[in-house]
PDB file of C-alpha atoms and ligand atoms in Angstrom:
ATOM      1  CA  UNK Q  29      -0.358  -0.056   0.344  1.00  0.00           C
ATOM      2  CA  UNK Q  30       1.008   3.388  -1.173  1.00  0.00           C
ATOM      3  CA  UNK Q  31       1.287   5.927   1.873  1.00  0.00           C
ATOM      4  CA  UNK Q  32       1.582   9.747   0.970  1.00  0.00           C
ATOM      5  CA  UNK Q  33       1.957  12.501   3.915  1.00  0.00           C
ATOM      6  CA  UNK Q  34       1.706  15.362   0.798  1.00  0.00           C
ATOM      7  CA  UNK Q  35      -1.905  16.960   0.004  1.00  0.00           C
ATOM      8  CA  UNK Q  36      -0.915  17.340  -3.438  1.00  0.00           C
ATOM      9  CA  UNK Q  37       0.300  14.226  -3.851  1.00  0.00           C
ATOM     10  CA  UNK Q  38      -2.979  12.398  -3.069  1.00  0.00           C
ATOM     11  CA  UNK Q  39      -4.288  15.283  -5.095  1.00  0.00           C
ATOM     12  CA  UNK Q  40      -2.487  13.917  -8.263  1.00  0.00           C
ATOM     13  CA  UNK Q  41      -2.990  10.408  -7.606  1.00  0.00           C
ATOM     14  CA  UNK Q  42      -7.278  10.698  -7.396  1.00  0.00           C
ATOM     15  CA  UNK Q  43      -6.974  13.326 -10.343  1.00  0.00           C
ATOM     16  CA  UNK Q  44      -5.175  10.766 -12.319  1.00  0.00           C
ATOM     17  CA  UNK Q  45      -7.174   8.110 -11.369  1.00  0.00           C
ATOM     18  CA  UNK Q  46     -10.993   9.553 -12.598  1.00  0.00           C
ATOM     19  CA  UNK Q  47      -8.632  10.872 -15.389  1.00  0.00           C
ATOM     20  CA  UNK Q  48      -8.141   7.389 -16.410  1.00  0.00           C
ATOM     21  CA  UNK Q  49     -11.961   6.588 -15.848  1.00  0.00           C
ATOM     22  CA  UNK Q  50     -11.686   4.984 -12.649  1.00  0.00           C
ATOM     23  CA  UNK Q  51     -14.036   5.510  -9.985  1.00  0.00           C
ATOM     24  CA  UNK Q  52     -12.517   6.526  -6.880  1.00  0.00           C
ATOM     25  CA  UNK Q  53     -13.256   5.412  -3.121  1.00  0.00           C
ATOM     26  CA  UNK Q  54     -12.866   7.042  -0.069  1.00  0.00           C
ATOM     27  CA  UNK Q  55     -12.954   6.274   3.868  1.00  0.00           C
ATOM     28  CA  UNK Q  56     -11.629   9.118   6.442  1.00  0.00           C
ATOM     29  CA  UNK Q  57     -10.118   7.926   9.749  1.00  0.00           C
ATOM     30  CA  UNK Q  58      -8.078   8.698  12.283  1.00  0.00           C
ATOM     31  CA  UNK Q  59      -6.268   5.560  12.408  1.00  0.00           C
ATOM     32  CA  UNK Q  60      -6.939   2.709  15.482  1.00  0.00           C
ATOM     33  CA  UNK Q  61      -8.275   1.473  12.614  1.00  0.00           C
ATOM     34  CA  UNK Q  62     -10.239  -2.166  13.788  1.00  0.00           C
ATOM     35  CA  UNK Q  63     -12.910  -4.406  12.169  1.00  0.00           C
ATOM     36  CA  UNK Q  64     -15.287  -1.589  11.525  1.00  0.00           C
ATOM     37  CA  UNK Q  65     -13.127   0.280   9.543  1.00  0.00           C
ATOM     38  CA  UNK Q  66     -11.862  -3.011   8.026  1.00  0.00           C
ATOM     39  CA  UNK Q  67     -15.565  -4.532   6.804  1.00  0.00           C
ATOM     40  CA  UNK Q  68     -16.494  -0.180   5.318  1.00  0.00           C
ATOM     41  CA  UNK Q  69     -12.798  -0.751   3.741  1.00  0.00           C
ATOM     42  CA  UNK Q  70     -14.278  -4.467   1.936  1.00  0.00           C
ATOM     43  CA  UNK Q  71     -17.209  -2.988   1.389  1.00  0.00           C
ATOM     44  CA  UNK Q  72     -14.974   0.378  -0.791  1.00  0.00           C
ATOM     45  CA  UNK Q  73     -12.768  -2.163  -1.942  1.00  0.00           C
ATOM     46  CA  UNK Q  74     -15.583  -3.929  -3.753  1.00  0.00           C
ATOM     47  CA  UNK Q  75     -17.706  -0.987  -5.505  1.00  0.00           C
ATOM     48  CA  UNK Q  76     -14.527   1.753  -7.004  1.00  0.00           C
ATOM     49  CA  UNK Q  77     -11.195   1.827  -8.886  1.00  0.00           C
ATOM     50  CA  UNK Q  78      -9.339   3.862  -6.461  1.00  0.00           C
ATOM     51  CA  UNK Q  79      -9.249   2.934  -3.034  1.00  0.00           C
ATOM     52  CA  UNK Q  80      -8.009   6.318  -0.325  1.00  0.00           C
ATOM     53  CA  UNK Q  81      -8.224   5.684   2.767  1.00  0.00           C
ATOM     54  CA  UNK Q  82      -7.086   8.924   5.388  1.00  0.00           C
ATOM     55  CA  UNK Q  83      -5.677   9.217   8.454  1.00  0.00           C
ATOM     56  CA  UNK Q  84      -5.601  12.267  10.367  1.00  0.00           C
ATOM     57  CA  UNK Q  85      -6.464  12.459  14.427  1.00  0.00           C
ATOM     58  CA  UNK Q  86      -8.283  15.643  13.661  1.00  0.00           C
ATOM     59  CA  UNK Q  87      -7.721  17.978  17.054  1.00  0.00           C
ATOM     60  CA  UNK Q  88     -10.630  20.784  15.574  1.00  0.00           C
ATOM     61  CA  UNK Q  89     -12.881  18.101  17.056  1.00  0.00           C
ATOM     62  CA  UNK Q  90     -11.827  17.406  20.576  1.00  0.00           C
ATOM     63  CA  UNK Q  91     -12.714  19.846  23.193  1.00  0.00           C
ATOM     64  CA  UNK Q  92     -10.369  20.829  25.657  1.00  0.00           C
ATOM     65  CA  UNK Q  93     -11.147  17.875  28.475  1.00  0.00           C
ATOM     66  CA  UNK Q  94     -11.319  15.048  25.493  1.00  0.00           C
ATOM     67  CA  UNK Q  95      -8.903  12.346  25.114  1.00  0.00           C
ATOM     68  CA  UNK Q  96      -6.887  14.147  21.954  1.00  0.00           C
ATOM     69  CA  UNK Q  97      -3.008  13.409  23.732  1.00  0.00           C
ATOM     70  CA  UNK Q  98      -4.118   9.647  24.236  1.00  0.00           C
ATOM     71  CA  UNK Q  99      -6.246   8.830  21.107  1.00  0.00           C
ATOM     72  CA  UNK Q 100      -5.079   5.685  20.422  1.00  0.00           C
ATOM     73  CA  UNK Q 101      -2.432   5.581  17.657  1.00  0.00           C
ATOM     74  CA  UNK Q 102      -0.842   2.742  15.699  1.00  0.00           C
ATOM     75  CA  UNK Q 103       0.284   3.840  12.090  1.00  0.00           C
ATOM     76  CA  UNK Q 104       1.684   0.880  10.869  1.00  0.00           C
ATOM     77  CA  UNK Q 105      -0.835  -1.617  12.741  1.00  0.00           C
ATOM     78  CA  UNK Q 106      -2.495   1.021  10.441  1.00  0.00           C
ATOM     79  CA  UNK Q 107      -1.062   0.318   7.216  1.00  0.00           C
ATOM     80  CA  UNK Q 108      -0.443  -3.331   7.514  1.00  0.00           C
ATOM     81  CA  UNK Q 109      -4.658  -3.425   7.704  1.00  0.00           C
ATOM     82  CA  UNK Q 110      -4.994  -0.866   4.691  1.00  0.00           C
ATOM     83  CA  UNK Q 111      -2.760  -3.477   2.827  1.00  0.00           C
ATOM     84  CA  UNK Q 112      -4.531  -6.493   3.889  1.00  0.00           C
ATOM     85  CA  UNK Q 113      -8.187  -4.929   2.526  1.00  0.00           C
ATOM     86  CA  UNK Q 114      -6.590  -3.724  -0.324  1.00  0.00           C
ATOM     87  CA  UNK Q 115      -6.607  -0.037  -0.081  1.00  0.00           C
ATOM     88  CA  UNK Q 116      -4.604   2.021  -3.062  1.00  0.00           C
ATOM     89  CA  UNK Q 117      -3.670   4.333  -1.356  1.00  0.00           C
ATOM     90  CA  UNK Q 118      -3.416   6.173   2.124  1.00  0.00           C
ATOM     91  CA  UNK Q 119      -3.592   9.678   2.787  1.00  0.00           C
ATOM     92  CA  UNK Q 120      -1.509  10.502   6.484  1.00  0.00           C
ATOM     93  CA  UNK Q 121      -0.467  14.147   6.732  1.00  0.00           C
ATOM     94  CA  UNK Q 122       0.729  15.723   9.707  1.00  0.00           C
ATOM     95  CA  UNK Q 123      -0.563  18.288  12.203  1.00  0.00           C
ATOM     96  CA  UNK Q 124       1.366  20.904   9.951  1.00  0.00           C
ATOM     97  CA  UNK Q 125       0.639  19.817   6.648  1.00  0.00           C
ATOM     98  CA  UNK Q 126      -3.474  19.930   7.650  1.00  0.00           C
ATOM     99  CA  UNK Q 127      -3.161  22.798   9.447  1.00  0.00           C
ATOM    100  CA  UNK Q 128      -0.048  24.714   9.155  1.00  0.00           C
ATOM    101  CA  UNK Q 129      -2.106  27.191  10.673  1.00  0.00           C
ATOM    102  CA  UNK Q 130      -4.845  27.338  12.615  1.00  0.00           C
ATOM    103  CA  UNK Q 131      -7.550  27.412   9.754  1.00  0.00           C
ATOM    104  CA  UNK Q 132      -9.280  31.344  10.156  1.00  0.00           C
ATOM    105  CA  UNK Q 133     -12.564  29.973   7.646  1.00  0.00           C
ATOM    106  CA  UNK Q 134     -14.147  26.838   9.569  1.00  0.00           C
ATOM    107  CA  UNK Q 135     -17.403  25.237   8.657  1.00  0.00           C
ATOM    108  CA  UNK Q 136     -20.631  26.033  11.195  1.00  0.00           C
ATOM    109  CA  UNK Q 137     -23.049  23.424  11.281  1.00  0.00           C
ATOM    110  CA  UNK Q 138     -26.382  24.369  12.994  1.00  0.00           C
ATOM    111  CA  UNK Q 139     -29.427  22.945  14.881  1.00  0.00           C
ATOM    112  CA  UNK Q 140     -28.410  19.836  13.430  1.00  0.00           C
ATOM    113  CA  UNK Q 141     -25.051  19.955  15.906  1.00  0.00           C
ATOM    114  CA  UNK Q 142     -26.488  21.481  18.902  1.00  0.00           C
ATOM    115  CA  UNK Q 143     -28.295  18.563  19.728  1.00  0.00           C
ATOM    116  CA  UNK Q 144     -27.433  14.811  21.496  1.00  0.00           C
ATOM    117  CA  UNK Q 145     -23.605  14.825  21.014  1.00  0.00           C
ATOM    118  CA  UNK Q 146     -23.623  18.393  20.790  1.00  0.00           C
ATOM    119  CA  UNK Q 147     -24.374  18.767  23.514  1.00  0.00           C
ATOM    120  CA  UNK Q 148     -21.864  17.127  25.435  1.00  0.00           C
ATOM    121  CA  UNK Q 149     -19.148  17.979  22.303  1.00  0.00           C
ATOM    122  CA  UNK Q 150     -19.534  21.325  21.952  1.00  0.00           C
ATOM    123  CA  UNK Q 151     -17.752  22.422  19.011  1.00  0.00           C
ATOM    124  CA  UNK Q 152     -17.257  19.064  17.878  1.00  0.00           C
ATOM    125  CA  UNK Q 153     -19.015  18.585  14.432  1.00  0.00           C
ATOM    126  CA  UNK Q 154     -17.893  22.385  12.945  1.00  0.00           C
ATOM    127  CA  UNK Q 155     -14.571  20.703  13.726  1.00  0.00           C
ATOM    128  CA  UNK Q 156     -15.410  17.306  12.100  1.00  0.00           C
ATOM    129  CA  UNK Q 157     -17.485  19.380   8.860  1.00  0.00           C
ATOM    130  CA  UNK Q 158     -14.165  21.443   8.698  1.00  0.00           C
ATOM    131  CA  UNK Q 159     -11.791  18.722   8.393  1.00  0.00           C
ATOM    132  CA  UNK Q 160     -14.586  16.704   5.881  1.00  0.00           C
ATOM    133  CA  UNK Q 161     -14.600  19.090   3.691  1.00  0.00           C
ATOM    134  CA  UNK Q 162     -11.251  19.708   3.205  1.00  0.00           C
ATOM    135  CA  UNK Q 163     -10.100  16.075   2.825  1.00  0.00           C
ATOM    136  CA  UNK Q 164     -12.960  15.775   0.034  1.00  0.00           C
ATOM    137  CA  UNK Q 165     -11.462  19.055  -1.639  1.00  0.00           C
ATOM    138  CA  UNK Q 166      -8.189  17.277  -2.028  1.00  0.00           C
ATOM    139  CA  UNK Q 167     -10.039  14.122  -3.015  1.00  0.00           C
ATOM    140  CA  UNK Q 168     -12.248  15.190  -5.009  1.00  0.00           C
ATOM    141  CA  UNK Q 169     -14.998  13.123  -6.426  1.00  0.00           C
ATOM    142  CA  UNK Q 170     -15.501   9.750  -4.869  1.00  0.00           C
ATOM    143  CA  UNK Q 171     -18.049   7.676  -3.372  1.00  0.00           C
ATOM    144  CA  UNK Q 172     -17.128   8.392   0.509  1.00  0.00           C
ATOM    145  CA  UNK Q 173     -17.560   5.521   2.957  1.00  0.00           C
ATOM    146  CA  UNK Q 174     -18.892   6.884   6.548  1.00  0.00           C
ATOM    147  CA  UNK Q 175     -19.846   4.570   9.485  1.00  0.00           C
ATOM    148  CA  UNK Q 176     -22.941   4.524  10.965  1.00  0.00           C
ATOM    149  CA  UNK Q 177     -22.134   3.449  14.653  1.00  0.00           C
ATOM    150  CA  UNK Q 178     -21.990   7.384  13.877  1.00  0.00           C
ATOM    151  CA  UNK Q 179     -25.165   8.301  12.777  1.00  0.00           C
ATOM    152  CA  UNK Q 180     -25.680  11.987  14.109  1.00  0.00           C
ATOM    153  CA  UNK Q 181     -21.812  12.729  12.077  1.00  0.00           C
ATOM    154  CA  UNK Q 182     -23.846  10.607   9.293  1.00  0.00           C
ATOM    155  CA  UNK Q 183     -26.214  13.296   8.822  1.00  0.00           C
ATOM    156  CA  UNK Q 184     -24.281  16.438   9.076  1.00  0.00           C
ATOM    157  CA  UNK Q 185     -21.970  14.839   6.396  1.00  0.00           C
ATOM    158  CA  UNK Q 186     -24.354  14.511   4.334  1.00  0.00           C
ATOM    159  CA  UNK Q 187     -25.743  17.866   4.891  1.00  0.00           C
ATOM    160  CA  UNK Q 188     -22.894  19.486   4.305  1.00  0.00           C
ATOM    161  CA  UNK Q 189     -22.899  17.870   1.270  1.00  0.00           C
ATOM    162  CA  UNK Q 190     -26.412  19.152   0.285  1.00  0.00           C
ATOM    163  CA  UNK Q 191     -26.157  21.905   1.504  1.00  0.00           C
ATOM    164  CA  UNK Q 192     -22.787  22.761   0.324  1.00  0.00           C
ATOM    165  CA  UNK Q 193     -22.928  21.341  -3.695  1.00  0.00           C
ATOM    166  CA  UNK Q 194     -19.884  18.670  -2.568  1.00  0.00           C
ATOM    167  CA  UNK Q 195     -20.075  16.335  -5.201  1.00  0.00           C
ATOM    168  CA  UNK Q 196     -19.447  13.411  -3.244  1.00  0.00           C
ATOM    169  CA  UNK Q 197     -22.138  10.702  -2.815  1.00  0.00           C
ATOM    170  CA  UNK Q 198     -22.126   9.546   0.308  1.00  0.00           C
ATOM    171  CA  UNK Q 199     -22.350   5.764   1.963  1.00  0.00           C
ATOM    172  CA  UNK Q 200     -23.418   4.650   4.512  1.00  0.00           C
ATOM    173  CA  UNK Q 201     -21.493   1.281   6.748  1.00  0.00           C
ATOM    174  CA  UNK Q 202     -23.145  -0.828   8.694  1.00  0.00           C
ATOM    175  CA  UNK Q 203     -22.501  -0.963  12.120  1.00  0.00           C
ATOM    176  CA  UNK Q 204     -20.218  -3.798  13.411  1.00  0.00           C
ATOM    177  CA  UNK Q 205     -20.568  -5.324  16.973  1.00  0.00           C
ATOM    178  CA  UNK Q 206     -18.573  -7.870  18.968  1.00  0.00           C
ATOM    179  CA  UNK Q 207     -20.655 -11.183  19.560  1.00  0.00           C
ATOM    180  CA  UNK Q 208     -22.071  -9.551  22.774  1.00  0.00           C
ATOM    181  CA  UNK Q 209     -23.427  -6.787  21.180  1.00  0.00           C
ATOM    182  CA  UNK Q 210     -21.062  -3.830  21.600  1.00  0.00           C
ATOM    183  CA  UNK Q 211     -20.480  -1.408  18.613  1.00  0.00           C
ATOM    184  CA  UNK Q 212     -16.541  -1.463  17.730  1.00  0.00           C
ATOM    185  CA  UNK Q 213     -14.842   1.858  18.610  1.00  0.00           C
ATOM    186  CA  UNK Q 214     -11.090   2.564  18.953  1.00  0.00           C
ATOM    187  CA  UNK Q 215     -12.323   3.738  22.505  1.00  0.00           C
ATOM    188  CA  UNK Q 216     -13.615   0.361  23.559  1.00  0.00           C
ATOM    189  CA  UNK Q 217      -9.075  -0.830  24.170  1.00  0.00           C
ATOM    190  CA  UNK Q 218      -9.726   2.189  27.033  1.00  0.00           C
ATOM    191  CA  UNK Q 219     -11.764  -0.320  29.019  1.00  0.00           C
ATOM    192  CA  UNK Q 220     -11.239  -1.846  31.633  1.00  0.00           C
ATOM    193  CA  UNK Q 221     -12.305  -5.723  32.239  1.00  0.00           C
ATOM    194  CA  UNK Q 222     -15.512  -4.439  34.480  1.00  0.00           C
ATOM    195  CA  UNK Q 223     -16.641  -1.946  31.839  1.00  0.00           C
ATOM    196  CA  UNK Q 224     -15.954  -4.332  29.130  1.00  0.00           C
ATOM    197  CA  UNK Q 225     -18.181  -6.505  30.931  1.00  0.00           C
ATOM    198  CA  UNK Q 226     -21.035  -3.771  31.483  1.00  0.00           C
ATOM    199  CA  UNK Q 227     -20.657  -1.994  28.360  1.00  0.00           C
ATOM    200  CA  UNK Q 228     -23.088  -3.934  25.632  1.00  0.00           C
ATOM    201  CA  UNK Q 229     -25.795  -3.153  28.447  1.00  0.00           C
ATOM    202  CA  UNK Q 230     -26.523   0.350  25.851  1.00  0.00           C
ATOM    203  CA  UNK Q 231     -26.939  -2.535  22.628  1.00  0.00           C
ATOM    204  CA  UNK Q 232     -29.720  -4.753  24.900  1.00  0.00           C
ATOM    205  CA  UNK Q 233     -31.139  -1.414  25.543  1.00  0.00           C
ATOM    206  CA  UNK Q 234     -31.609  -0.339  22.044  1.00  0.00           C
ATOM    207  CA  UNK Q 235     -32.794  -3.708  21.073  1.00  0.00           C
ATOM    208  CA  UNK Q 236     -35.128  -3.822  24.036  1.00  0.00           C
ATOM    209  CA  UNK Q 237     -36.422   0.068  22.401  1.00  0.00           C
ATOM    210  CA  UNK Q 238     -36.843  -1.168  19.049  1.00  0.00           C
ATOM    211  CA  UNK Q 239     -38.655  -5.169  20.536  1.00  0.00           C
ATOM    212  CA  UNK Q 240     -41.206  -2.284  22.062  1.00  0.00           C
ATOM    213  CA  UNK Q 241     -41.492  -0.017  18.486  1.00  0.00           C
ATOM    214  CA  UNK Q 242     -41.964  -3.760  16.910  1.00  0.00           C
ATOM    215  CA  UNK Q 243     -44.316  -5.208  19.456  1.00  0.00           C
ATOM    216  CA  UNK Q 244     -46.506  -1.285  18.710  1.00  0.00           C
ATOM    217  CA  UNK Q 245     -45.195   0.996  21.317  1.00  0.00           C
ATOM    218  CA  UNK Q 246     -45.881   4.692  18.978  1.00  0.00           C
ATOM    219  CA  UNK Q 247     -44.910   6.853  21.881  1.00  0.00           C
ATOM    220  CA  UNK Q 248     -41.263   7.643  21.508  1.00  0.00           C
ATOM    221  CA  UNK Q 249     -41.404   8.571  25.482  1.00  0.00           C
ATOM    222  CA  UNK Q 250     -42.207   4.912  25.633  1.00  0.00           C
ATOM    223  CA  UNK Q 251     -39.945   3.203  23.536  1.00  0.00           C
ATOM    224  CA  UNK Q 252     -37.464   5.301  25.295  1.00  0.00           C
ATOM    225  CA  UNK Q 253     -38.404   4.761  28.884  1.00  0.00           C
ATOM    226  CA  UNK Q 254     -37.745   0.766  28.082  1.00  0.00           C
ATOM    227  CA  UNK Q 255     -34.393   1.254  26.766  1.00  0.00           C
ATOM    228  CA  UNK Q 256     -33.242   3.706  30.202  1.00  0.00           C
ATOM    229  CA  UNK Q 257     -34.649   1.607  32.598  1.00  0.00           C
ATOM    230  CA  UNK Q 258     -32.554  -1.551  30.525  1.00  0.00           C
ATOM    231  CA  UNK Q 259     -29.272   0.627  30.134  1.00  0.00           C
ATOM    232  CA  UNK Q 260     -30.008   1.682  34.729  1.00  0.00           C
ATOM    233  CA  UNK Q 261     -30.040  -2.182  35.308  1.00  0.00           C
ATOM    234  CA  UNK Q 262     -25.595  -1.335  34.841  1.00  0.00           C
ATOM    235  CA  UNK Q 263     -24.245   0.860  38.055  1.00  0.00           C
ATOM    236  CA  UNK Q 264     -20.835   1.376  35.947  1.00  0.00           C
ATOM    237  CA  UNK Q 265     -23.093   3.192  33.474  1.00  0.00           C
ATOM    238  CA  UNK Q 266     -23.527   6.006  33.317  1.00  0.00           C
ATOM    239  CA  UNK Q 267     -25.979   7.113  31.016  1.00  0.00           C
ATOM    240  CA  UNK Q 268     -25.692  10.786  29.156  1.00  0.00           C
ATOM    241  CA  UNK Q 269     -28.685  10.968  26.307  1.00  0.00           C
ATOM    242  CA  UNK Q 270     -30.834   7.681  25.046  1.00  0.00           C
ATOM    243  CA  UNK Q 271     -33.575   9.584  22.496  1.00  0.00           C
ATOM    244  CA  UNK Q 272     -35.332   8.774  19.747  1.00  0.00           C
ATOM    245  CA  UNK Q 273     -34.511  10.970  16.852  1.00  0.00           C
ATOM    246  CA  UNK Q 274     -35.233  12.015  12.811  1.00  0.00           C
ATOM    247  CA  UNK Q 275     -32.648  10.498  10.635  1.00  0.00           C
ATOM    248  CA  UNK Q 276     -31.778  13.954   9.060  1.00  0.00           C
ATOM    249  CA  UNK Q 277     -32.206  16.830  11.670  1.00  0.00           C
ATOM    250  CA  UNK Q 278     -31.689  14.920  14.818  1.00  0.00           C
ATOM    251  CA  UNK Q 279     -34.939  16.158  16.187  1.00  0.00           C
ATOM    252  CA  UNK Q 280     -37.528  14.482  18.128  1.00  0.00           C
ATOM    253  CA  UNK Q 281     -40.804  13.073  16.797  1.00  0.00           C
ATOM    254  CA  UNK Q 282     -44.227  13.038  17.717  1.00  0.00           C
ATOM    255  CA  UNK Q 283     -44.773   9.404  17.146  1.00  0.00           C
ATOM    256  CA  UNK Q 284     -42.322   6.541  16.635  1.00  0.00           C
ATOM    257  CA  UNK Q 285     -41.611   5.041  13.203  1.00  0.00           C
ATOM    258  CA  UNK Q 286     -39.595   3.352  11.031  1.00  0.00           C
ATOM    259  CA  UNK Q 287     -36.628   5.174   9.689  1.00  0.00           C
ATOM    260  CA  UNK Q 288     -36.087   6.579  13.458  1.00  0.00           C
ATOM    261  CA  UNK Q 289     -32.795   6.650  15.281  1.00  0.00           C
ATOM    262  CA  UNK Q 290     -32.761   5.557  18.708  1.00  0.00           C
ATOM    263  CA  UNK Q 291     -29.245   6.891  20.051  1.00  0.00           C
ATOM    264  CA  UNK Q 292     -27.949   6.345  23.192  1.00  0.00           C
ATOM    265  CA  UNK Q 293     -24.513   8.015  24.744  1.00  0.00           C
ATOM    266  CA  UNK Q 294     -22.931   6.853  28.014  1.00  0.00           C
ATOM    267  CA  UNK Q 295     -19.927   7.551  30.214  1.00  0.00           C
ATOM    268  CA  UNK Q 296     -17.944   4.587  31.872  1.00  0.00           C
ATOM    269  CA  UNK Q 297     -15.413   6.119  33.772  1.00  0.00           C
ATOM    270  CA  UNK Q 298     -12.804   8.145  31.969  1.00  0.00           C
ATOM    271  CA  UNK Q 299     -14.651   5.992  28.669  1.00  0.00           C
ATOM    272  CA  UNK Q 300     -17.613   7.892  26.219  1.00  0.00           C
ATOM    273  CA  UNK Q 301     -19.353   5.254  24.021  1.00  0.00           C
ATOM    274  CA  UNK Q 302     -22.121   6.070  21.714  1.00  0.00           C
ATOM    275  CA  UNK Q 303     -24.088   3.546  19.620  1.00  0.00           C
ATOM    276  CA  UNK Q 304     -27.919   3.441  17.929  1.00  0.00           C
ATOM    277  CA  UNK Q 305     -30.419   2.099  16.015  1.00  0.00           C
ATOM    278  CA  UNK Q 306     -32.418   2.630  13.083  1.00  0.00           C
ATOM    279  CA  UNK Q 307     -36.799   1.228  13.859  1.00  0.00           C
ATOM    280  CA  UNK Q 308     -36.939  -1.003  11.192  1.00  0.00           C
TER     281      UNK Q 308
HETATM  282  O1  PAF F 248     -15.287   9.033  12.248  1.00  0.00           O
HETATM  283  C1  PAF F 248     -14.175   9.560  12.152  1.00  0.00           C
HETATM  284  O2  PAF F 248     -13.207   8.694  12.244  1.00  0.00           O
HETATM  285  C2  PAF F 248     -13.900  11.211  12.487  1.00  0.00           C
HETATM  286  O3  PAF F 248     -14.765  11.997  12.612  1.00  0.00           O
HETATM  287  C3  PAF F 248     -13.311  11.884  10.602  1.00  0.00           C
HETATM  288  C4  PAF F 248     -14.994  11.547  10.080  1.00  0.00           C
HETATM  289  C5  PAF F 248     -12.257  10.875  10.462  1.00  0.00           C
HETATM  290  C6  PAF F 248     -13.040  13.197  11.115  1.00  0.00           C
HETATM  291  O4  PAF F 248     -11.945  13.445  11.167  1.00  0.00           O
END
């Protein structure tokens, strides 16, 4: 696998591929690649000619009290995974390459970024949108792959592309789970053994809410209550939010309908986990 650190090289490679008639696929990541990323890359590999991944821990999307300094980094392992998944090109910019100075122009996401995650991570989605916009401009027209686990991020990126006329086609990749239901996340590595045993309650809670809806419950608050009650059985898990929301705007619905997202965030000690299920 070819790794490049320069924006110019990245842009040249994707431009040449498009000129040669190859479809470009792009999976932006922050590294610490796990089986979830692997599934996304494998999905992309089947669909495109030139497959590009990026690895960049973007400081703009971390709050001052978040885990930027300790975010897991293992470039050799990540490049090995990219090679195994058939990635053609990995963009690995330094912080100086991406942000030689703090960007004086940034994207500002509206109401969508103020809800759920936005309440706990002010400025997070502005940082995500700003870096994704820059990466999209460097890669150019492509199919761009994002995990459904970060459902609100996916909604923000879709909204950005629609509102600002980006040429990228956004492809959502299903969440990959451990056998006990825990959604794969780079942050799972921080869980103690006890926290790891407790963490799958989040997925069980979402499943309980989904089951209530499938059994006919249409009151959003009642669906949420079923799920919250389950989370509360696990003292190691401190619930931050558990909410049923519309998939585009993340607003609360009047009635529980197919396509809506049941989303949860919780902290287990210093580790913050999120997960979601779509009503279907
Ligand atoms: O989902 C992530 O890993 C990041 O938020 C992204 C999309 C790579 C932007 O830094």
